[in-house]
Amino acid sequence: MAPRASYTPSPARIDREWPHQVALPDDMCCDHNFGLIAAFCRDNSLHFHTRRVQAVWPNGRYQDMRLHCFAKREKAELFQSRFGGEFFNPADREGGRRGWWPRSGVWTRLLESGPLKVPAILRD
């Protein structure tokens, strides 16, 4: 395993110091959307770290989610009001800090959230 860069906090530290986390589908956070998110966060002084979690539904469907982690709740709420997504509580992980996120209900693919759209190349 490669050593972690000294400027990258450990997953445990992110969960402890940036506990206000907003989950968006990972495929919605790339390409043009990455720039939209970065510009919005820069313009609004939103300092965050990212993590990933795999959301798993009862029917066996799963989806990789990117967590945008903030130190203050109001910053996470501002991000969520712009881009959508769901608040994620690190304590909801099954199987420890690198575990999965059990979901309820029925899985449906999210193709748009606020100004974000899954890039055409990643659509089914």
A tleap script that builds the chain and sets N, CA, C and O, in Angstrom:
source leaprc.protein.ff14SB
mol = sequence {
  NMET ALA PRO ARG ALA SER TYR THR PRO SER
  PRO ALA ARG ILE ASP ARG GLU TRP PRO HIE
  GLN VAL ALA LEU PRO ASP ASP MET CYS CYS
  ASP HIE ASN PHE GLY LEU ILE ALA ALA PHE
  CYS ARG ASP ASN SER LEU HIE PHE HIE THR
  ARG ARG VAL GLN ALA VAL TRP PRO ASN GLY
  ARG TYR GLN ASP MET ARG LEU HIE CYS PHE
  ALA LYS ARG GLU LYS ALA GLU LEU PHE GLN
  SER ARG PHE GLY GLY GLU PHE PHE ASN PRO
  ALA ASP ARG GLU GLY GLY ARG ARG GLY TRP
  TRP PRO ARG SER GLY VAL TRP THR ARG LEU
  LEU GLU SER GLY PRO LEU LYS VAL PRO ALA
  ILE LEU ARG CASP
}
set mol.1.N position { 0.843 -1.171 0.000 }
set mol.1.CA position { 0.000 0.000 0.000 }
set mol.1.C position { 0.895 1.243 0.000 }
set mol.1.O position { 1.863 1.314 0.756 }
set mol.2.N position { 0.575 2.196 -0.829 }
set mol.2.CA position { 1.355 3.429 -0.908 }
set mol.2.C position { 1.105 4.280 0.331 }
set mol.2.O position { -0.013 4.304 0.845 }
set mol.3.N position { 2.121 4.973 0.814 }
set mol.3.CA position { 1.913 5.828 1.991 }
set mol.3.C position { 1.031 7.021 1.636 }
set mol.3.O position { 1.047 7.517 0.509 }
set mol.4.N position { 0.272 7.462 2.613 }
set mol.4.CA position { -0.607 8.612 2.427 }
set mol.4.C position { 0.247 9.883 2.377 }
set mol.4.O position { 1.204 10.023 3.137 }
set mol.5.N position { -0.105 10.798 1.484 }
set mol.5.CA position { 0.600 12.077 1.417 }
set mol.5.C position { 0.396 12.813 2.740 }
set mol.5.O position { -0.667 12.702 3.351 }
set mol.6.N position { 1.377 13.544 3.175 }
set mol.6.CA position { 1.311 14.195 4.484 }
set mol.6.C position { 0.188 15.222 4.583 }
set mol.6.O position { -0.248 15.542 5.689 }
set mol.7.N position { -0.285 15.741 3.470 }
set mol.7.CA position { -1.350 16.740 3.494 }
set mol.7.C position { -2.742 16.123 3.364 }
set mol.7.O position { -3.736 16.850 3.385 }
set mol.8.N position { -2.833 14.809 3.233 }
set mol.8.CA position { -4.122 14.136 3.113 }
set mol.8.C position { -4.486 13.519 4.455 }
set mol.8.O position { -3.804 12.603 4.914 }
set mol.9.N position { -5.553 14.003 5.098 }
set mol.9.CA position { -5.928 13.434 6.393 }
set mol.9.C position { -6.438 11.999 6.248 }
set mol.9.O position { -6.954 11.611 5.200 }
set mol.10.N position { -6.284 11.239 7.297 }
set mol.10.CA position { -6.772 9.859 7.293 }
set mol.10.C position { -8.298 9.855 7.263 }
set mol.10.O position { -8.925 10.844 7.642 }
set mol.11.N position { -8.901 8.755 6.819 }
set mol.11.CA position { -10.362 8.667 6.839 }
set mol.11.C position { -10.952 8.906 8.234 }
set mol.11.O position { -11.981 9.568 8.366 }
set mol.12.N position { -10.308 8.374 9.266 }
set mol.12.CA position { -10.806 8.568 10.633 }
set mol.12.C position { -10.766 10.045 11.022 }
set mol.12.O position { -11.688 10.545 11.665 }
set mol.13.N position { -9.709 10.734 10.636 }
set mol.13.CA position { -9.602 12.162 10.952 }
set mol.13.C position { -10.658 12.964 10.196 }
set mol.13.O position { -11.243 13.892 10.753 }
set mol.14.N position { -10.908 12.617 8.936 }
set mol.14.CA position { -11.952 13.313 8.174 }
set mol.14.C position { -13.294 13.134 8.873 }
set mol.14.O position { -14.026 14.106 9.057 }
set mol.15.N position { -13.626 11.909 9.264 }
set mol.15.CA position { -14.901 11.670 9.941 }
set mol.15.C position { -14.997 12.435 11.258 }
set mol.15.O position { -16.083 12.867 11.643 }
set mol.16.N position { -13.893 12.605 11.939 }
set mol.16.CA position { -13.873 13.290 13.229 }
set mol.16.C position { -13.925 14.811 13.075 }
set mol.16.O position { -14.679 15.476 13.786 }
set mol.17.N position { -13.138 15.364 12.163 }
set mol.17.CA position { -13.005 16.819 12.062 }
set mol.17.C position { -13.872 17.456 10.983 }
set mol.17.O position { -14.098 18.666 11.010 }
set mol.18.N position { -14.355 16.667 10.042 }
set mol.18.CA position { -15.251 17.143 8.976 }
set mol.18.C position { -16.479 16.224 8.950 }
set mol.18.O position { -16.716 15.529 7.961 }
set mol.19.N position { -17.265 16.224 10.049 }
set mol.19.CA position { -18.343 15.238 10.197 }
set mol.19.C position { -19.612 15.527 9.401 }
set mol.19.O position { -20.486 14.664 9.309 }
set mol.20.N position { -19.730 16.712 8.830 }
set mol.20.CA position { -20.940 17.089 8.091 }
set mol.20.C position { -20.709 16.744 6.621 }
set mol.20.O position { -20.036 17.473 5.893 }
set mol.21.N position { -21.286 15.614 6.202 }
set mol.21.CA position { -20.940 15.026 4.914 }
set mol.21.C position { -22.160 14.940 4.005 }
set mol.21.O position { -23.244 14.537 4.427 }
set mol.22.N position { -21.960 15.327 2.750 }
set mol.22.CA position { -23.017 15.291 1.740 }
set mol.22.C position { -22.612 14.276 0.675 }
set mol.22.O position { -21.530 14.365 0.095 }
set mol.23.N position { -23.495 13.310 0.426 }
set mol.23.CA position { -23.221 12.239 -0.537 }
set mol.23.C position { -23.857 12.552 -1.885 }
set mol.23.O position { -25.043 12.868 -1.970 }
set mol.24.N position { -23.053 12.457 -2.929 }
set mol.24.CA position { -23.523 12.561 -4.314 }
set mol.24.C position { -23.019 11.335 -5.069 }
set mol.24.O position { -21.946 10.822 -4.752 }
set mol.25.N position { -23.771 10.854 -6.065 }
set mol.25.CA position { -23.259 9.743 -6.871 }
set mol.25.C position { -21.893 10.114 -7.461 }
set mol.25.O position { -21.707 11.210 -7.990 }
set mol.26.N position { -20.957 9.190 -7.358 }
set mol.26.CA position { -19.588 9.466 -7.796 }
set mol.26.C position { -19.516 9.858 -9.265 }
set mol.26.O position { -18.718 10.720 -9.634 }
set mol.27.N position { -20.340 9.237 -10.112 }
set mol.27.CA position { -20.275 9.560 -11.540 }
set mol.27.C position { -20.860 10.934 -11.861 }
set mol.27.O position { -20.801 11.386 -13.005 }
set mol.28.N position { -21.423 11.595 -10.856 }
set mol.28.CA position { -21.946 12.939 -11.047 }
set mol.28.C position { -20.914 14.004 -10.623 }
set mol.28.O position { -21.169 15.201 -10.750 }
set mol.29.N position { -19.765 13.565 -10.128 }
set mol.29.CA position { -18.764 14.494 -9.590 }
set mol.29.C position { -17.506 14.548 -10.452 }
set mol.29.O position { -16.438 14.912 -9.959 }
set mol.30.N position { -17.617 14.195 -11.718 }
set mol.30.CA position { -16.452 14.182 -12.599 }
set mol.30.C position { -16.710 15.053 -13.817 }
set mol.30.O position { -17.784 15.637 -13.957 }
set mol.31.N position { -15.732 15.134 -14.684 }
set mol.31.CA position { -15.855 15.865 -15.936 }
set mol.31.C position { -16.184 17.336 -15.651 }
set mol.31.O position { -15.576 17.938 -14.765 }
set mol.32.N position { -17.108 17.904 -16.365 }
set mol.32.CA position { -17.492 19.314 -16.218 }
set mol.32.C position { -18.008 19.603 -14.806 }
set mol.32.O position { -17.797 20.694 -14.277 }
set mol.33.N position { -18.682 18.626 -14.202 }
set mol.33.CA position { -19.255 18.813 -12.866 }
set mol.33.C position { -18.185 19.069 -11.813 }
set mol.33.O position { -18.409 19.826 -10.869 }
set mol.34.N position { -17.026 18.442 -11.973 }
set mol.34.CA position { -15.934 18.655 -11.025 }
set mol.34.C position { -15.576 20.138 -10.965 }
set mol.34.O position { -15.364 20.692 -9.886 }
set mol.35.N position { -15.511 20.770 -12.130 }
set mol.35.CA position { -15.213 22.201 -12.194 }
set mol.35.C position { -16.309 23.055 -11.581 }
set mol.35.O position { -16.021 24.049 -10.915 }
set mol.36.N position { -17.570 22.677 -11.801 }
set mol.36.CA position { -18.688 23.414 -11.192 }
set mol.36.C position { -18.614 23.366 -9.670 }
set mol.36.O position { -18.792 24.380 -8.995 }
set mol.37.N position { -18.350 22.173 -9.140 }
set mol.37.CA position { -18.250 22.009 -7.689 }
set mol.37.C position { -17.071 22.808 -7.148 }
set mol.37.O position { -17.207 23.516 -6.150 }
set mol.38.N position { -15.915 22.700 -7.798 }
set mol.38.CA position { -14.714 23.407 -7.337 }
set mol.38.C position { -14.918 24.917 -7.363 }
set mol.38.O position { -14.529 25.605 -6.419 }
set mol.39.N position { -15.519 25.443 -8.426 }
set mol.39.CA position { -15.739 26.891 -8.532 }
set mol.39.C position { -16.708 27.378 -7.462 }
set mol.39.O position { -16.470 28.410 -6.835 }
set mol.40.N position { -17.791 26.651 -7.248 }
set mol.40.CA position { -18.768 27.042 -6.229 }
set mol.40.C position { -18.124 27.052 -4.843 }
set mol.40.O position { -18.316 27.990 -4.069 }
set mol.41.N position { -17.369 26.015 -4.542 }
set mol.41.CA position { -16.725 25.927 -3.230 }
set mol.41.C position { -15.675 27.024 -3.052 }
set mol.41.O position { -15.557 27.602 -1.972 }
set mol.42.N position { -14.923 27.307 -4.097 }
set mol.42.CA position { -13.927 28.380 -4.029 }
set mol.42.C position { -14.610 29.726 -3.818 }
set mol.42.O position { -14.194 30.504 -2.960 }
set mol.43.N position { -15.657 30.006 -4.593 }
set mol.43.CA position { -16.348 31.293 -4.515 }
set mol.43.C position { -17.058 31.505 -3.186 }
set mol.43.O position { -17.291 32.644 -2.782 }
set mol.44.N position { -17.403 30.419 -2.503 }
set mol.44.CA position { -18.130 30.517 -1.235 }
set mol.44.C position { -17.278 30.127 -0.031 }
set mol.44.O position { -17.802 29.906 1.061 }
set mol.45.N position { -15.972 30.044 -0.231 }
set mol.45.CA position { -15.031 29.683 0.841 }
set mol.45.C position { -15.444 28.403 1.559 }
set mol.45.O position { -15.417 28.331 2.788 }
set mol.46.N position { -15.821 27.405 0.786 }
set mol.46.CA position { -16.205 26.110 1.349 }
set mol.46.C position { -15.004 25.174 1.273 }
set mol.46.O position { -14.681 24.650 0.206 }
set mol.47.N position { -14.359 24.972 2.391 }
set mol.47.CA position { -13.203 24.080 2.449 }
set mol.47.C position { -13.705 22.698 2.847 }
set mol.47.O position { -14.397 22.555 3.854 }
set mol.48.N position { -13.363 21.687 2.068 }
set mol.48.CA position { -13.880 20.346 2.314 }
set mol.48.C position { -12.841 19.297 1.947 }
set mol.48.O position { -11.836 19.580 1.295 }
set mol.49.N position { -13.118 18.096 2.384 }
set mol.49.CA position { -12.353 16.919 1.974 }
set mol.49.C position { -13.345 15.946 1.364 }
set mol.49.O position { -14.545 16.024 1.628 }
set mol.50.N position { -12.846 15.033 0.551 }
set mol.50.CA position { -13.738 14.025 -0.025 }
set mol.50.C position { -13.350 12.636 0.462 }
set mol.50.O position { -12.191 12.344 0.756 }
set mol.51.N position { -14.370 11.801 0.533 }
set mol.51.CA position { -14.222 10.377 0.827 }
set mol.51.C position { -15.180 9.652 -0.080 }
set mol.51.O position { -15.959 10.277 -0.801 }
set mol.52.N position { -15.130 8.367 -0.050 }
set mol.52.CA position { -16.077 7.562 -0.834 }
set mol.52.C position { -16.727 6.541 0.076 }
set mol.52.O position { -16.161 6.106 1.079 }
set mol.53.N position { -17.927 6.180 -0.309 }
set mol.53.CA position { -18.641 5.109 0.382 }
set mol.53.C position { -19.490 4.403 -0.666 }
set mol.53.O position { -19.948 5.025 -1.625 }
set mol.54.N position { -19.695 3.124 -0.484 }
set mol.54.CA position { -20.559 2.384 -1.400 }
set mol.54.C position { -21.922 2.213 -0.740 }
set mol.54.O position { -22.039 1.601 0.322 }
set mol.55.N position { -22.949 2.762 -1.381 }
set mol.55.CA position { -24.324 2.626 -0.904 }
set mol.55.C position { -24.881 1.307 -1.432 }
set mol.55.O position { -24.734 0.993 -2.613 }
set mol.56.N position { -25.524 0.532 -0.548 }
set mol.56.CA position { -26.060 -0.775 -0.921 }
set mol.56.C position { -27.541 -0.836 -0.545 }
set mol.56.O position { -27.911 -0.550 0.594 }
set mol.57.N position { -28.385 -1.211 -1.509 }
set mol.57.CA position { -29.828 -1.310 -1.307 }
set mol.57.C position { -30.215 -2.758 -1.027 }
set mol.57.O position { -29.461 -3.677 -1.349 }
set mol.58.N position { -31.409 -2.969 -0.417 }
set mol.58.CA position { -31.848 -4.331 -0.077 }
set mol.58.C position { -31.917 -5.282 -1.273 }
set mol.58.O position { -31.738 -6.488 -1.105 }
set mol.59.N position { -32.172 -4.767 -2.467 }
set mol.59.CA position { -32.280 -5.644 -3.640 }
set mol.59.C position { -30.913 -5.997 -4.236 }
set mol.59.O position { -30.841 -6.624 -5.293 }
set mol.60.N position { -29.827 -5.594 -3.558 }
set mol.60.CA position { -28.487 -5.938 -4.019 }
set mol.60.C position { -27.844 -4.902 -4.927 }
set mol.60.O position { -26.662 -5.017 -5.250 }
set mol.61.N position { -28.595 -3.896 -5.343 }
set mol.61.CA position { -28.006 -2.829 -6.170 }
set mol.61.C position { -27.061 -2.004 -5.303 }
set mol.61.O position { -27.265 -1.876 -4.096 }
set mol.62.N position { -26.045 -1.455 -5.917 }
set mol.62.CA position { -25.109 -0.609 -5.184 }
set mol.62.C position { -24.645 0.528 -6.077 }
set mol.62.O position { -24.737 0.465 -7.303 }
set mol.63.N position { -24.141 1.571 -5.424 }
set mol.63.CA position { -23.643 2.732 -6.157 }
set mol.63.C position { -22.533 3.379 -5.348 }
set mol.63.O position { -22.649 3.537 -4.133 }
set mol.64.N position { -21.448 3.755 -6.032 }
set mol.64.CA position { -20.370 4.482 -5.377 }
set mol.64.C position { -20.803 5.921 -5.182 }
set mol.64.O position { -21.304 6.565 -6.103 }
set mol.65.N position { -20.602 6.416 -3.967 }
set mol.65.CA position { -20.976 7.782 -3.626 }
set mol.65.C position { -19.726 8.548 -3.212 }
set mol.65.O position { -18.842 8.004 -2.551 }
set mol.66.N position { -19.663 9.806 -3.603 }
set mol.66.CA position { -18.574 10.678 -3.170 }
set mol.66.C position { -19.105 11.545 -2.043 }
set mol.66.O position { -20.138 12.200 -2.182 }
set mol.67.N position { -18.392 11.544 -0.932 }
set mol.67.CA position { -18.774 12.330 0.232 }
set mol.67.C position { -17.982 13.628 0.231 }
set mol.67.O position { -16.752 13.615 0.184 }
set mol.68.N position { -18.686 14.736 0.284 }
set mol.68.CA position { -18.062 16.046 0.432 }
set mol.68.C position { -18.199 16.396 1.905 }
set mol.68.O position { -19.308 16.593 2.400 }
set mol.69.N position { -17.070 16.473 2.607 }
set mol.69.CA position { -17.043 16.538 4.068 }
set mol.69.C position { -16.640 17.934 4.534 }
set mol.69.O position { -15.617 18.474 4.113 }
set mol.70.N position { -17.462 18.508 5.411 }
set mol.70.CA position { -17.272 19.875 5.892 }
set mol.70.C position { -17.158 19.892 7.412 }
set mol.70.O position { -17.716 19.033 8.094 }
set mol.71.N position { -16.431 20.876 7.935 }
set mol.71.CA position { -16.278 21.017 9.380 }
set mol.71.C position { -17.529 21.616 10.014 }
set mol.71.O position { -17.850 21.302 11.160 }
set mol.72.N position { -18.234 22.471 9.287 }
set mol.72.CA position { -19.403 23.162 9.851 }
set mol.72.C position { -20.670 22.768 9.101 }
set mol.72.O position { -20.679 22.650 7.876 }
set mol.73.N position { -21.733 22.569 9.863 }
set mol.73.CA position { -23.016 22.147 9.289 }
set mol.73.C position { -23.533 23.155 8.266 }
set mol.73.O position { -24.035 22.764 7.212 }
set mol.74.N position { -23.413 24.453 8.569 }
set mol.74.CA position { -23.960 25.462 7.647 }
set mol.74.C position { -23.245 25.446 6.296 }
set mol.74.O position { -23.857 25.753 5.273 }
set mol.75.N position { -21.975 25.096 6.279 }
set mol.75.CA position { -21.246 24.984 5.006 }
set mol.75.C position { -21.760 23.783 4.207 }
set mol.75.O position { -21.931 23.864 2.991 }
set mol.76.N position { -22.002 22.677 4.899 }
set mol.76.CA position { -22.547 21.489 4.232 }
set mol.76.C position { -23.950 21.770 3.704 }
set mol.76.O position { -24.312 21.311 2.621 }
set mol.77.N position { -24.738 22.521 4.465 }
set mol.77.CA position { -26.098 22.857 4.020 }
set mol.77.C position { -26.069 23.748 2.783 }
set mol.77.O position { -26.895 23.583 1.885 }
set mol.78.N position { -25.129 24.689 2.726 }
set mol.78.CA position { -24.993 25.548 1.550 }
set mol.78.C position { -24.636 24.700 0.321 }
set mol.78.O position { -25.216 24.877 -0.750 }
set mol.79.N position { -23.691 23.792 0.483 }
set mol.79.CA position { -23.306 22.886 -0.603 }
set mol.79.C position { -24.505 22.047 -1.047 }
set mol.79.O position { -24.768 21.919 -2.242 }
set mol.80.N position { -25.225 21.481 -0.088 }
set mol.80.CA position { -26.359 20.617 -0.398 }
set mol.80.C position { -27.496 21.393 -1.057 }
set mol.80.O position { -28.193 20.855 -1.918 }
set mol.81.N position { -27.691 22.649 -0.662 }
set mol.81.CA position { -28.760 23.442 -1.281 }
set mol.81.C position { -28.446 23.730 -2.752 }
set mol.81.O position { -29.365 23.899 -3.554 }
set mol.82.N position { -27.172 23.787 -3.112 }
set mol.82.CA position { -26.775 24.059 -4.494 }
set mol.82.C position { -26.771 22.796 -5.363 }
set mol.82.O position { -27.252 22.809 -6.496 }
set mol.83.N position { -26.220 21.707 -4.814 }
set mol.83.CA position { -25.996 20.507 -5.623 }
set mol.83.C position { -26.902 19.325 -5.283 }
set mol.83.O position { -26.873 18.313 -5.982 }
set mol.84.N position { -27.695 19.433 -4.238 }
set mol.84.CA position { -28.525 18.300 -3.833 }
set mol.84.C position { -27.690 17.289 -3.083 }
set mol.84.O position { -26.712 17.645 -2.425 }
set mol.85.N position { -28.066 16.043 -3.179 }
set mol.85.CA position { -27.371 15.002 -2.444 }
set mol.85.C position { -28.039 14.758 -1.104 }
set mol.85.O position { -29.011 15.421 -0.741 }
set mol.86.N position { -27.500 13.798 -0.382 }
set mol.86.CA position { -28.045 13.417 0.921 }
set mol.86.C position { -26.992 13.617 1.987 }
set mol.86.O position { -25.801 13.413 1.750 }
set mol.87.N position { -27.443 14.020 3.168 }
set mol.87.CA position { -26.518 14.073 4.287 }
set mol.87.C position { -26.181 12.649 4.707 }
set mol.87.O position { -27.047 11.777 4.767 }
set mol.88.N position { -24.919 12.440 4.992 }
set mol.88.CA position { -24.407 11.127 5.389 }
set mol.88.C position { -23.805 11.247 6.772 }
set mol.88.O position { -23.015 12.152 7.040 }
set mol.89.N position { -24.181 10.328 7.653 }
set mol.89.CA position { -23.609 10.273 8.992 }
set mol.89.C position { -22.574 9.152 9.006 }
set mol.89.O position { -22.920 8.001 8.738 }
set mol.90.N position { -21.311 9.458 9.310 }
set mol.90.CA position { -20.280 8.417 9.308 }
set mol.90.C position { -20.626 7.220 10.198 }
set mol.90.O position { -20.150 6.112 9.953 }
set mol.91.N position { -21.449 7.433 11.227 }
set mol.91.CA position { -21.842 6.337 12.117 }
set mol.91.C position { -22.765 5.334 11.423 }
set mol.91.O position { -22.969 4.232 11.933 }
set mol.92.N position { -23.323 5.699 10.272 }
set mol.92.CA position { -24.232 4.806 9.542 }
set mol.92.C position { -23.507 3.739 8.732 }
set mol.92.O position { -24.152 2.859 8.162 }
set mol.93.N position { -22.180 3.800 8.669 }
set mol.93.CA position { -21.428 2.799 7.910 }
set mol.93.C position { -21.510 1.448 8.594 }
set mol.93.O position { -21.350 1.352 9.811 }
set mol.94.N position { -21.758 0.411 7.822 }
set mol.94.CA position { -21.700 -0.965 8.323 }
set mol.94.C position { -20.286 -1.476 8.099 }
set mol.94.O position { -19.672 -1.170 7.077 }
set mol.95.N position { -19.778 -2.229 9.018 }
set mol.95.CA position { -18.470 -2.847 8.810 }
set mol.95.C position { -17.305 -1.913 9.089 }
set mol.95.O position { -16.222 -2.118 8.541 }
set mol.96.N position { -17.488 -0.887 9.928 }
set mol.96.CA position { -16.381 -0.013 10.292 }
set mol.96.C position { -16.216 1.176 9.376 }
set mol.96.O position { -17.047 1.426 8.502 }
set mol.97.N position { -15.130 1.914 9.584 }
set mol.97.CA position { -14.966 3.190 8.881 }
set mol.97.C position { -14.736 3.047 7.379 }
set mol.97.O position { -14.852 4.032 6.650 }
set mol.98.N position { -14.416 1.863 6.906 }
set mol.98.CA position { -14.272 1.640 5.463 }
set mol.98.C position { -15.433 0.799 4.928 }
set mol.98.O position { -15.357 0.247 3.830 }
set mol.99.N position { -16.498 0.709 5.709 }
set mol.99.CA position { -17.637 -0.132 5.363 }
set mol.99.C position { -18.570 0.498 4.350 }
set mol.99.O position { -18.255 1.526 3.749 }
set mol.100.N position { -19.709 -0.121 4.170 }
set mol.100.CA position { -20.691 0.306 3.183 }
set mol.100.C position { -21.815 1.066 3.874 }
set mol.100.O position { -21.893 1.093 5.102 }
set mol.101.N position { -22.670 1.672 3.093 }
set mol.101.CA position { -23.775 2.488 3.584 }
set mol.101.C position { -25.075 1.772 3.252 }
set mol.101.O position { -25.511 1.811 2.101 }
set mol.102.N position { -25.712 1.115 4.226 }
set mol.102.CA position { -26.962 0.420 3.935 }
set mol.102.C position { -28.080 1.422 3.654 }
set mol.102.O position { -28.284 2.365 4.417 }
set mol.103.N position { -28.790 1.214 2.572 }
set mol.103.CA position { -29.882 2.098 2.165 }
set mol.103.C position { -31.192 1.339 2.264 }
set mol.103.O position { -31.203 0.109 2.231 }
set mol.104.N position { -32.280 2.056 2.383 }
set mol.104.CA position { -33.596 1.423 2.389 }
set mol.104.C position { -34.324 1.825 1.115 }
set mol.104.O position { -33.875 2.700 0.375 }
set mol.105.N position { -35.437 1.183 0.879 }
set mol.105.CA position { -36.215 1.529 -0.301 }
set mol.105.C position { -35.675 0.884 -1.561 }
set mol.105.O position { -34.956 -0.114 -1.513 }
set mol.106.N position { -36.036 1.471 -2.682 }
set mol.106.CA position { -35.682 0.934 -3.990 }
set mol.106.C position { -34.646 1.841 -4.648 }
set mol.106.O position { -34.774 3.065 -4.614 }
set mol.107.N position { -33.625 1.241 -5.242 }
set mol.107.CA position { -32.587 2.005 -5.929 }
set mol.107.C position { -33.147 2.585 -7.219 }
set mol.107.O position { -33.803 1.888 -7.993 }
set mol.108.N position { -32.882 3.858 -7.439 }
set mol.108.CA position { -33.172 4.494 -8.727 }
set mol.108.C position { -31.953 5.318 -9.100 }
set mol.108.O position { -31.370 5.990 -8.249 }
set mol.109.N position { -31.577 5.271 -10.330 }
set mol.109.CA position { -30.386 5.999 -10.781 }
set mol.109.C position { -30.684 7.481 -10.863 }
set mol.109.O position { -31.661 7.892 -11.489 }
set mol.110.N position { -29.854 8.271 -10.241 }
set mol.110.CA position { -29.975 9.718 -10.253 }
set mol.110.C position { -29.096 10.246 -11.381 }
set mol.110.O position { -27.877 10.075 -11.348 }
set mol.111.N position { -29.702 10.884 -12.372 }
set mol.111.CA position { -28.951 11.400 -13.516 }
set mol.111.C position { -28.726 12.903 -13.437 }
set mol.111.O position { -27.853 13.435 -14.122 }
set mol.112.N position { -29.509 13.593 -12.606 }
set mol.112.CA position { -29.362 15.039 -12.437 }
set mol.112.C position { -29.587 15.397 -10.979 }
set mol.112.O position { -30.404 14.782 -10.293 }
set mol.113.N position { -28.856 16.395 -10.517 }
set mol.113.CA position { -29.031 16.920 -9.168 }
set mol.113.C position { -28.572 18.367 -9.190 }
set mol.113.O position { -27.383 18.643 -9.344 }
set mol.114.N position { -29.522 19.300 -9.035 }
set mol.114.CA position { -29.180 20.713 -9.170 }
set mol.114.C position { -28.592 20.938 -10.552 }
set mol.114.O position { -29.166 20.480 -11.540 }
set mol.115.N position { -27.459 21.633 -10.651 }
set mol.115.CA position { -26.849 21.881 -11.961 }
set mol.115.C position { -26.009 20.707 -12.480 }
set mol.115.O position { -25.495 20.760 -13.597 }
set mol.116.N position { -25.871 19.661 -11.680 }
set mol.116.CA position { -25.024 18.530 -12.057 }
set mol.116.C position { -25.798 17.515 -12.886 }
set mol.116.O position { -26.961 17.220 -12.612 }
set mol.117.N position { -25.123 16.986 -13.908 }
set mol.117.CA position { -25.701 15.932 -14.750 }
set mol.117.C position { -24.630 14.869 -14.982 }
set mol.117.O position { -23.459 15.189 -15.188 }
set mol.118.N position { -25.039 13.616 -14.947 }
set mol.118.CA position { -24.100 12.537 -15.251 }
set mol.118.C position { -23.647 12.715 -16.698 }
set mol.118.O position { -24.493 12.847 -17.583 }
set mol.119.N position { -22.338 12.722 -16.969 }
set mol.119.CA position { -21.856 12.865 -18.347 }
set mol.119.C position { -22.444 11.788 -19.259 }
set mol.119.O position { -22.657 10.652 -18.836 }
set mol.120.N position { -22.701 12.155 -20.498 }
set mol.120.CA position { -23.331 11.243 -21.463 }
set mol.120.C position { -22.574 9.926 -21.591 }
set mol.120.O position { -23.196 8.874 -21.737 }
set mol.121.N position { -21.263 9.964 -21.538 }
set mol.121.CA position { -20.475 8.744 -21.712 }
set mol.121.C position { -20.690 7.753 -20.568 }
set mol.121.O position { -20.437 6.559 -20.733 }
set mol.122.N position { -21.156 8.233 -19.408 }
set mol.122.CA position { -21.372 7.362 -18.252 }
set mol.122.C position { -22.823 6.927 -18.087 }
set mol.122.O position { -23.144 6.157 -17.181 }
set mol.123.N position { -23.692 7.414 -18.950 }
set mol.123.CA position { -25.101 7.004 -18.864 }
set mol.123.C position { -25.264 5.621 -19.469 }
set mol.123.O position { -24.501 5.223 -20.349 }
set mol.124.N position { -26.264 4.893 -18.991 }
set mol.124.CA position { -26.520 3.530 -19.510 }
set mol.124.C position { -26.982 3.552 -20.934 }
set mol.124.O position { -27.239 2.498 -21.516 }
savepdb mol mol.pdb
quit
